[in-house]
Amino acid sequence: MSPVVVGGPALFIGGDATYVALLRPLLDPSDPGVRQAAEQAGVSPEEFAGPGNVWTLMADWEGDEDDEGGGFELPGMRDSEAEHFADQLSTALGSGEAFTIEAGSVLQLDARPVEDGYAFLARVTPPEPEGSPTLDVEIEPVPTATLLADIEEFRRTLA
């Protein structure tokens, strides 16, 4: 399920209330919001939009008003690593068993089967500043068929 439109490859795991997402946003320099943000930052819209090749990990969870998610850039991540994570997830979903997979040192995904899907515990470790606490995000069950379809769409957008 994709609660946010990002314009680039995006793999969301979860629902509207709680999720983790691995995405590579694409900003359009001609978008009025991007132009306004660039002006406020004192740079050109093209510079503000950047090359569109920096991966981001987003997490959203139910918490108090001041603590409901966030995200961070993964500047060293390559498309092949994102695709490898998607491949691992797809293979593990096919097993019907509990599993743990990782996306580098920033995301560990523990999954357990429930009825027609999986429930997840995502352990998100921000890369900066070093020593930042790991955040545990409980993700409500997601149907396996939905996850597999989202993974296939993610692979298509990477191609």
Short mmCIF file of N, CA and C in Angstrom, two decimals:
data_model
loop_
_atom_site.label_atom_id
_atom_site.label_comp_id
_atom_site.label_asym_id
_atom_site.label_seq_id
_atom_site.Cartn_x
_atom_site.Cartn_y
_atom_site.Cartn_z
N MET A 1 0.85 -1.17 0.00
CA MET A 1 0.00 0.00 0.00
C MET A 1 0.89 1.23 0.00
N SER A 2 0.61 2.19 -0.83
CA SER A 2 1.44 3.38 -0.95
C SER A 2 0.69 4.62 -0.49
N PRO A 3 0.83 5.00 0.80
CA PRO A 3 0.11 6.15 1.29
C PRO A 3 0.65 7.49 0.81
N VAL A 4 1.83 7.52 0.20
CA VAL A 4 2.45 8.77 -0.25
C VAL A 4 2.87 8.61 -1.70
N VAL A 5 2.65 9.62 -2.52
CA VAL A 5 3.11 9.60 -3.90
C VAL A 5 4.47 10.28 -3.94
N VAL A 6 5.49 9.61 -4.49
CA VAL A 6 6.85 10.15 -4.46
C VAL A 6 7.42 10.39 -5.84
N GLY A 7 6.83 9.85 -6.89
CA GLY A 7 7.33 10.08 -8.23
C GLY A 7 8.45 9.17 -8.67
N GLY A 8 9.06 8.45 -7.79
CA GLY A 8 10.14 7.53 -8.12
C GLY A 8 9.84 6.16 -7.55
N PRO A 9 10.81 5.24 -7.62
CA PRO A 9 10.58 3.91 -7.05
C PRO A 9 10.27 4.00 -5.55
N ALA A 10 9.27 3.26 -5.11
CA ALA A 10 8.90 3.26 -3.70
C ALA A 10 8.33 1.91 -3.30
N LEU A 11 8.81 1.39 -2.20
CA LEU A 11 8.29 0.14 -1.65
C LEU A 11 7.80 0.44 -0.25
N PHE A 12 6.46 0.43 -0.07
CA PHE A 12 5.84 0.67 1.22
C PHE A 12 5.46 -0.66 1.84
N ILE A 13 5.73 -0.79 3.12
CA ILE A 13 5.36 -1.99 3.87
C ILE A 13 4.52 -1.50 5.03
N GLY A 14 3.23 -1.78 4.98
CA GLY A 14 2.34 -1.35 6.04
C GLY A 14 1.07 -0.76 5.48
N GLY A 15 0.45 0.08 6.28
CA GLY A 15 -0.81 0.70 5.90
C GLY A 15 -0.74 2.20 6.09
N ASP A 16 -1.91 2.81 6.24
CA ASP A 16 -1.97 4.25 6.40
C ASP A 16 -1.46 4.72 7.76
N ALA A 17 -1.67 3.92 8.80
CA ALA A 17 -1.32 4.35 10.15
C ALA A 17 0.15 4.08 10.49
N THR A 18 0.64 2.92 10.11
CA THR A 18 2.03 2.57 10.42
C THR A 18 2.66 1.93 9.20
N TYR A 19 3.87 2.37 8.86
CA TYR A 19 4.56 1.79 7.72
C TYR A 19 6.03 2.15 7.75
N VAL A 20 6.81 1.43 6.95
CA VAL A 20 8.15 1.84 6.58
C VAL A 20 8.16 1.86 5.06
N ALA A 21 8.98 2.72 4.50
CA ALA A 21 9.04 2.85 3.05
C ALA A 21 10.47 3.12 2.63
N LEU A 22 10.87 2.40 1.62
CA LEU A 22 12.16 2.62 0.98
C LEU A 22 11.84 3.29 -0.34
N LEU A 23 12.33 4.51 -0.56
CA LEU A 23 11.95 5.24 -1.76
C LEU A 23 13.08 6.12 -2.28
N ARG A 24 12.97 6.37 -3.57
CA ARG A 24 13.90 7.29 -4.23
C ARG A 24 13.05 8.38 -4.86
N PRO A 25 12.83 9.48 -4.11
CA PRO A 25 11.94 10.53 -4.60
C PRO A 25 12.50 11.24 -5.83
N LEU A 26 11.60 11.65 -6.68
CA LEU A 26 11.94 12.49 -7.83
C LEU A 26 11.18 13.79 -7.68
N LEU A 27 11.89 14.89 -7.65
CA LEU A 27 11.26 16.19 -7.56
C LEU A 27 11.27 16.85 -8.92
N ASP A 28 10.16 17.48 -9.28
CA ASP A 28 10.04 18.17 -10.55
C ASP A 28 10.36 19.65 -10.33
N PRO A 29 11.45 20.15 -10.94
CA PRO A 29 11.82 21.55 -10.74
C PRO A 29 10.74 22.54 -11.18
N SER A 30 9.82 22.11 -12.04
CA SER A 30 8.76 23.03 -12.49
C SER A 30 7.55 23.02 -11.56
N ASP A 31 7.53 22.12 -10.58
CA ASP A 31 6.42 22.06 -9.62
C ASP A 31 6.43 23.33 -8.77
N PRO A 32 5.26 24.00 -8.63
CA PRO A 32 5.22 25.25 -7.85
C PRO A 32 5.73 25.09 -6.41
N GLY A 33 5.44 23.97 -5.77
CA GLY A 33 5.93 23.74 -4.41
C GLY A 33 7.43 23.63 -4.34
N VAL A 34 8.00 22.96 -5.35
CA VAL A 34 9.46 22.83 -5.42
C VAL A 34 10.08 24.19 -5.68
N ARG A 35 9.48 24.97 -6.58
CA ARG A 35 10.01 26.31 -6.89
C ARG A 35 9.98 27.20 -5.65
N GLN A 36 8.89 27.12 -4.90
CA GLN A 36 8.77 27.93 -3.69
C GLN A 36 9.80 27.50 -2.65
N ALA A 37 9.96 26.19 -2.45
CA ALA A 37 10.94 25.69 -1.48
C ALA A 37 12.35 26.08 -1.90
N ALA A 38 12.65 26.03 -3.20
CA ALA A 38 13.97 26.41 -3.69
C ALA A 38 14.23 27.89 -3.43
N GLU A 39 13.21 28.71 -3.66
CA GLU A 39 13.36 30.14 -3.41
C GLU A 39 13.65 30.40 -1.94
N GLN A 40 12.92 29.71 -1.06
CA GLN A 40 13.14 29.87 0.38
C GLN A 40 14.53 29.40 0.79
N ALA A 41 15.04 28.38 0.09
CA ALA A 41 16.37 27.85 0.40
C ALA A 41 17.47 28.67 -0.26
N GLY A 42 17.10 29.56 -1.18
CA GLY A 42 18.08 30.40 -1.86
C GLY A 42 18.87 29.69 -2.94
N VAL A 43 18.25 28.68 -3.57
CA VAL A 43 18.91 27.93 -4.65
C VAL A 43 17.96 27.84 -5.84
N SER A 44 18.49 27.41 -6.98
CA SER A 44 17.64 27.23 -8.15
C SER A 44 16.73 26.01 -7.95
N PRO A 45 15.58 25.99 -8.61
CA PRO A 45 14.71 24.81 -8.51
C PRO A 45 15.42 23.53 -8.96
N GLU A 46 16.27 23.63 -9.97
CA GLU A 46 17.00 22.45 -10.46
C GLU A 46 17.97 21.93 -9.40
N GLU A 47 18.64 22.85 -8.74
CA GLU A 47 19.58 22.44 -7.68
C GLU A 47 18.82 21.85 -6.50
N PHE A 48 17.67 22.47 -6.15
CA PHE A 48 16.87 21.98 -5.03
C PHE A 48 16.35 20.58 -5.32
N ALA A 49 15.89 20.34 -6.56
CA ALA A 49 15.35 19.03 -6.92
C ALA A 49 16.44 17.98 -6.93
N GLY A 50 17.64 18.37 -7.26
CA GLY A 50 18.76 17.43 -7.26
C GLY A 50 18.65 16.39 -8.35
N PRO A 51 19.58 15.44 -8.34
CA PRO A 51 19.60 14.45 -9.41
C PRO A 51 18.56 13.35 -9.27
N GLY A 52 17.85 13.27 -8.15
CA GLY A 52 16.82 12.25 -7.98
C GLY A 52 17.39 10.86 -7.84
N ASN A 53 18.57 10.74 -7.24
CA ASN A 53 19.17 9.42 -7.11
C ASN A 53 19.53 9.09 -5.67
N VAL A 54 18.97 9.82 -4.71
CA VAL A 54 19.26 9.55 -3.30
C VAL A 54 18.09 8.80 -2.68
N TRP A 55 18.36 7.62 -2.17
CA TRP A 55 17.33 6.81 -1.52
C TRP A 55 17.00 7.39 -0.14
N THR A 56 15.78 7.15 0.30
CA THR A 56 15.30 7.63 1.59
C THR A 56 14.56 6.49 2.27
N LEU A 57 14.70 6.42 3.58
CA LEU A 57 13.90 5.49 4.38
C LEU A 57 12.95 6.33 5.20
N MET A 58 11.66 6.06 5.05
CA MET A 58 10.63 6.77 5.80
C MET A 58 9.97 5.77 6.74
N ALA A 59 9.55 6.26 7.89
CA ALA A 59 8.80 5.44 8.84
C ALA A 59 7.72 6.31 9.45
N ASP A 60 6.55 5.73 9.64
CA ASP A 60 5.44 6.43 10.27
C ASP A 60 4.80 5.47 11.25
N TRP A 61 4.55 5.94 12.42
CA TRP A 61 3.97 5.09 13.45
C TRP A 61 3.04 5.92 14.30
N GLU A 62 2.20 5.23 15.02
CA GLU A 62 1.27 5.91 15.92
C GLU A 62 2.02 6.19 17.21
N GLY A 63 2.09 7.45 17.56
CA GLY A 63 2.76 7.86 18.78
C GLY A 63 2.09 9.11 19.29
N ASP A 64 2.79 9.81 20.18
CA ASP A 64 2.21 11.06 20.61
C ASP A 64 2.39 12.10 19.50
N GLU A 65 1.78 13.24 19.68
CA GLU A 65 1.74 14.25 18.63
C GLU A 65 3.14 14.65 18.15
N ASP A 66 4.11 14.67 19.05
CA ASP A 66 5.46 15.10 18.70
C ASP A 66 6.33 13.98 18.16
N ASP A 67 5.83 12.75 18.15
CA ASP A 67 6.66 11.61 17.78
C ASP A 67 5.87 10.65 16.90
N GLU A 68 5.68 11.02 15.64
CA GLU A 68 4.88 10.19 14.74
C GLU A 68 5.58 9.92 13.42
N GLY A 69 6.84 9.62 13.47
CA GLY A 69 7.52 9.21 12.25
C GLY A 69 8.52 10.21 11.76
N GLY A 70 9.14 9.83 10.67
CA GLY A 70 10.15 10.67 10.07
C GLY A 70 10.89 9.88 9.01
N GLY A 71 11.98 10.42 8.60
CA GLY A 71 12.76 9.75 7.57
C GLY A 71 14.16 10.31 7.50
N PHE A 72 14.98 9.66 6.71
CA PHE A 72 16.33 10.12 6.51
C PHE A 72 16.87 9.61 5.19
N GLU A 73 17.86 10.33 4.67
CA GLU A 73 18.47 9.96 3.40
C GLU A 73 19.46 8.83 3.60
N LEU A 74 19.61 8.05 2.53
CA LEU A 74 20.58 6.95 2.48
C LEU A 74 21.50 7.21 1.29
N PRO A 75 22.39 8.21 1.40
CA PRO A 75 23.15 8.66 0.23
C PRO A 75 24.04 7.60 -0.40
N GLY A 76 24.46 6.59 0.32
CA GLY A 76 25.33 5.57 -0.27
C GLY A 76 24.58 4.39 -0.88
N MET A 77 23.26 4.37 -0.77
CA MET A 77 22.49 3.23 -1.26
C MET A 77 22.34 3.29 -2.78
N ARG A 78 22.49 2.13 -3.41
CA ARG A 78 22.35 2.03 -4.87
C ARG A 78 21.05 1.29 -5.20
N ASP A 79 20.60 1.46 -6.44
CA ASP A 79 19.40 0.77 -6.91
C ASP A 79 19.51 -0.73 -6.72
N SER A 80 20.69 -1.28 -6.97
CA SER A 80 20.87 -2.73 -6.86
C SER A 80 20.64 -3.21 -5.43
N GLU A 81 20.98 -2.40 -4.45
CA GLU A 81 20.75 -2.78 -3.05
C GLU A 81 19.26 -2.74 -2.71
N ALA A 82 18.56 -1.74 -3.23
CA ALA A 82 17.11 -1.68 -3.02
C ALA A 82 16.43 -2.87 -3.69
N GLU A 83 16.89 -3.21 -4.88
CA GLU A 83 16.31 -4.35 -5.59
C GLU A 83 16.61 -5.65 -4.85
N HIS A 84 17.80 -5.77 -4.28
CA HIS A 84 18.16 -6.96 -3.51
C HIS A 84 17.24 -7.11 -2.29
N PHE A 85 16.95 -6.00 -1.61
CA PHE A 85 16.04 -6.04 -0.47
C PHE A 85 14.66 -6.53 -0.92
N ALA A 86 14.17 -5.99 -2.04
CA ALA A 86 12.86 -6.41 -2.57
C ALA A 86 12.87 -7.89 -2.92
N ASP A 87 13.96 -8.38 -3.50
CA ASP A 87 14.07 -9.80 -3.85
C ASP A 87 14.03 -10.67 -2.59
N GLN A 88 14.77 -10.25 -1.56
CA GLN A 88 14.77 -10.99 -0.30
C GLN A 88 13.36 -11.04 0.29
N LEU A 89 12.68 -9.91 0.26
CA LEU A 89 11.33 -9.83 0.81
C LEU A 89 10.38 -10.74 0.04
N SER A 90 10.45 -10.71 -1.27
CA SER A 90 9.59 -11.55 -2.10
C SER A 90 9.81 -13.03 -1.83
N THR A 91 11.07 -13.43 -1.77
CA THR A 91 11.40 -14.83 -1.50
C THR A 91 10.90 -15.26 -0.13
N ALA A 92 11.13 -14.42 0.87
CA ALA A 92 10.71 -14.76 2.23
C ALA A 92 9.19 -14.84 2.35
N LEU A 93 8.48 -13.97 1.65
CA LEU A 93 7.01 -14.01 1.68
C LEU A 93 6.49 -15.32 1.11
N GLY A 94 7.20 -15.86 0.13
CA GLY A 94 6.79 -17.11 -0.49
C GLY A 94 6.95 -18.32 0.41
N SER A 95 7.73 -18.17 1.48
CA SER A 95 7.99 -19.30 2.38
C SER A 95 6.81 -19.60 3.30
N GLY A 96 6.01 -18.58 3.60
CA GLY A 96 4.92 -18.76 4.56
C GLY A 96 5.39 -18.84 5.99
N GLU A 97 6.67 -18.66 6.22
CA GLU A 97 7.27 -18.76 7.56
C GLU A 97 7.64 -17.38 8.09
N ALA A 98 7.95 -17.32 9.39
CA ALA A 98 8.49 -16.09 9.98
C ALA A 98 9.88 -15.86 9.39
N PHE A 99 10.28 -14.59 9.26
CA PHE A 99 11.60 -14.29 8.70
C PHE A 99 12.10 -12.93 9.18
N THR A 100 13.39 -12.73 8.98
CA THR A 100 14.04 -11.45 9.25
C THR A 100 14.91 -11.12 8.05
N ILE A 101 14.78 -9.90 7.53
CA ILE A 101 15.65 -9.44 6.46
C ILE A 101 16.12 -8.03 6.82
N GLU A 102 17.20 -7.59 6.16
CA GLU A 102 17.76 -6.28 6.44
C GLU A 102 18.00 -5.49 5.16
N ALA A 103 17.91 -4.18 5.29
CA ALA A 103 18.31 -3.26 4.23
C ALA A 103 19.48 -2.47 4.82
N GLY A 104 20.67 -3.01 4.63
CA GLY A 104 21.86 -2.39 5.21
C GLY A 104 21.77 -2.35 6.72
N SER A 105 22.36 -1.34 7.29
CA SER A 105 22.36 -1.22 8.75
C SER A 105 21.22 -0.33 9.25
N VAL A 106 20.35 0.14 8.35
CA VAL A 106 19.31 1.08 8.75
C VAL A 106 17.93 0.45 8.97
N LEU A 107 17.70 -0.74 8.43
CA LEU A 107 16.38 -1.35 8.55
C LEU A 107 16.49 -2.85 8.73
N GLN A 108 15.88 -3.33 9.80
CA GLN A 108 15.71 -4.76 10.01
C GLN A 108 14.21 -5.01 10.07
N LEU A 109 13.75 -5.96 9.28
CA LEU A 109 12.33 -6.25 9.18
C LEU A 109 12.08 -7.67 9.68
N ASP A 110 11.41 -7.78 10.84
CA ASP A 110 11.02 -9.07 11.40
C ASP A 110 9.56 -9.30 11.03
N ALA A 111 9.27 -10.43 10.41
CA ALA A 111 7.91 -10.70 9.94
C ALA A 111 7.40 -12.02 10.52
N ARG A 112 6.10 -12.02 10.80
CA ARG A 112 5.46 -13.26 11.25
C ARG A 112 4.15 -13.41 10.50
N PRO A 113 3.87 -14.64 10.06
CA PRO A 113 2.64 -14.86 9.30
C PRO A 113 1.40 -14.71 10.17
N VAL A 114 0.36 -14.13 9.58
CA VAL A 114 -0.97 -14.02 10.20
C VAL A 114 -1.99 -14.24 9.10
N GLU A 115 -2.99 -15.03 9.35
CA GLU A 115 -4.04 -15.35 8.38
C GLU A 115 -3.54 -15.33 6.94
N ASP A 116 -3.93 -14.30 6.16
CA ASP A 116 -3.56 -14.27 4.74
C ASP A 116 -2.41 -13.30 4.45
N GLY A 117 -1.64 -12.95 5.49
CA GLY A 117 -0.57 -11.99 5.28
C GLY A 117 0.51 -12.09 6.33
N TYR A 118 1.13 -10.94 6.58
CA TYR A 118 2.22 -10.85 7.55
C TYR A 118 2.07 -9.60 8.39
N ALA A 119 2.47 -9.71 9.66
CA ALA A 119 2.62 -8.55 10.54
C ALA A 119 4.13 -8.34 10.68
N PHE A 120 4.54 -7.10 10.87
CA PHE A 120 5.97 -6.77 10.88
C PHE A 120 6.36 -5.96 12.10
N LEU A 121 7.60 -6.15 12.49
CA LEU A 121 8.27 -5.24 13.41
C LEU A 121 9.46 -4.71 12.63
N ALA A 122 9.46 -3.42 12.38
CA ALA A 122 10.56 -2.78 11.66
C ALA A 122 11.45 -2.10 12.69
N ARG A 123 12.73 -2.41 12.65
CA ARG A 123 13.71 -1.75 13.51
C ARG A 123 14.49 -0.78 12.63
N VAL A 124 14.26 0.51 12.85
CA VAL A 124 14.84 1.56 12.03
C VAL A 124 15.96 2.22 12.82
N THR A 125 17.17 2.22 12.23
CA THR A 125 18.34 2.81 12.88
C THR A 125 18.86 3.95 12.01
N PRO A 126 18.61 5.19 12.42
CA PRO A 126 19.10 6.33 11.63
C PRO A 126 20.63 6.30 11.53
N PRO A 127 21.17 6.63 10.34
CA PRO A 127 22.62 6.60 10.17
C PRO A 127 23.33 7.77 10.85
N GLU A 128 22.66 8.88 11.04
CA GLU A 128 23.26 10.07 11.65
C GLU A 128 22.30 10.65 12.67
N PRO A 129 22.71 11.23 13.72
CA PRO A 129 24.08 11.15 14.19
C PRO A 129 24.37 9.76 14.73
N GLU A 130 25.61 9.38 14.66
CA GLU A 130 26.00 8.06 15.13
C GLU A 130 25.53 7.87 16.57
N GLY A 131 25.01 6.69 16.84
CA GLY A 131 24.51 6.41 18.18
C GLY A 131 23.05 6.79 18.38
N SER A 132 22.36 7.23 17.31
CA SER A 132 20.93 7.53 17.43
C SER A 132 20.19 6.25 17.81
N PRO A 133 19.15 6.39 18.63
CA PRO A 133 18.44 5.19 19.07
C PRO A 133 17.68 4.51 17.93
N THR A 134 17.60 3.19 18.02
CA THR A 134 16.81 2.41 17.08
C THR A 134 15.34 2.59 17.42
N LEU A 135 14.53 2.77 16.40
CA LEU A 135 13.09 2.93 16.57
C LEU A 135 12.41 1.64 16.16
N ASP A 136 11.52 1.13 17.00
CA ASP A 136 10.75 -0.06 16.67
C ASP A 136 9.37 0.37 16.19
N VAL A 137 9.00 -0.08 14.98
CA VAL A 137 7.71 0.28 14.40
C VAL A 137 6.91 -1.01 14.21
N GLU A 138 5.81 -1.14 14.97
CA GLU A 138 4.90 -2.27 14.82
C GLU A 138 3.98 -1.97 13.64
N ILE A 139 4.01 -2.84 12.64
CA ILE A 139 3.20 -2.64 11.43
C ILE A 139 2.08 -3.66 11.41
N GLU A 140 0.87 -3.14 11.23
CA GLU A 140 -0.30 -4.01 11.22
C GLU A 140 -0.21 -5.01 10.06
N PRO A 141 -0.95 -6.12 10.14
CA PRO A 141 -0.89 -7.13 9.09
C PRO A 141 -1.23 -6.58 7.70
N VAL A 142 -0.48 -7.07 6.72
CA VAL A 142 -0.67 -6.71 5.32
C VAL A 142 -0.85 -8.01 4.54
N PRO A 143 -1.86 -8.09 3.65
CA PRO A 143 -2.04 -9.31 2.86
C PRO A 143 -0.81 -9.61 2.00
N THR A 144 -0.43 -10.88 1.95
CA THR A 144 0.73 -11.29 1.16
C THR A 144 0.57 -10.92 -0.30
N ALA A 145 -0.62 -11.11 -0.85
CA ALA A 145 -0.85 -10.78 -2.27
C ALA A 145 -0.60 -9.29 -2.53
N THR A 146 -0.98 -8.43 -1.62
CA THR A 146 -0.75 -6.99 -1.76
C THR A 146 0.74 -6.69 -1.75
N LEU A 147 1.45 -7.30 -0.80
CA LEU A 147 2.90 -7.08 -0.73
C LEU A 147 3.60 -7.55 -2.00
N LEU A 148 3.24 -8.72 -2.49
CA LEU A 148 3.89 -9.24 -3.70
C LEU A 148 3.60 -8.35 -4.91
N ALA A 149 2.38 -7.84 -5.01
CA ALA A 149 2.04 -6.93 -6.12
C ALA A 149 2.84 -5.62 -6.00
N ASP A 150 2.98 -5.11 -4.77
CA ASP A 150 3.76 -3.88 -4.56
C ASP A 150 5.23 -4.09 -4.90
N ILE A 151 5.76 -5.26 -4.58
CA ILE A 151 7.16 -5.57 -4.90
C ILE A 151 7.36 -5.61 -6.42
N GLU A 152 6.43 -6.21 -7.13
CA GLU A 152 6.54 -6.27 -8.60
C GLU A 152 6.48 -4.87 -9.21
N GLU A 153 5.59 -4.03 -8.69
CA GLU A 153 5.50 -2.65 -9.18
C GLU A 153 6.80 -1.90 -8.87
N PHE A 154 7.36 -2.12 -7.71
CA PHE A 154 8.63 -1.51 -7.31
C PHE A 154 9.74 -1.92 -8.30
N ARG A 155 9.80 -3.21 -8.62
CA ARG A 155 10.81 -3.68 -9.58
C ARG A 155 10.64 -3.02 -10.94
N ARG A 156 9.39 -2.86 -11.38
CA ARG A 156 9.14 -2.22 -12.68
C ARG A 156 9.63 -0.77 -12.68
N THR A 157 9.43 -0.06 -11.57
CA THR A 157 9.85 1.34 -11.53
C THR A 157 11.37 1.47 -11.45
N LEU A 158 12.04 0.43 -10.99
CA LEU A 158 13.51 0.44 -10.94
C LEU A 158 14.12 0.23 -12.33
N ALA A 159 13.39 -0.48 -13.19
CA ALA A 159 13.93 -0.83 -14.52
C ALA A 159 14.13 0.36 -15.41
#
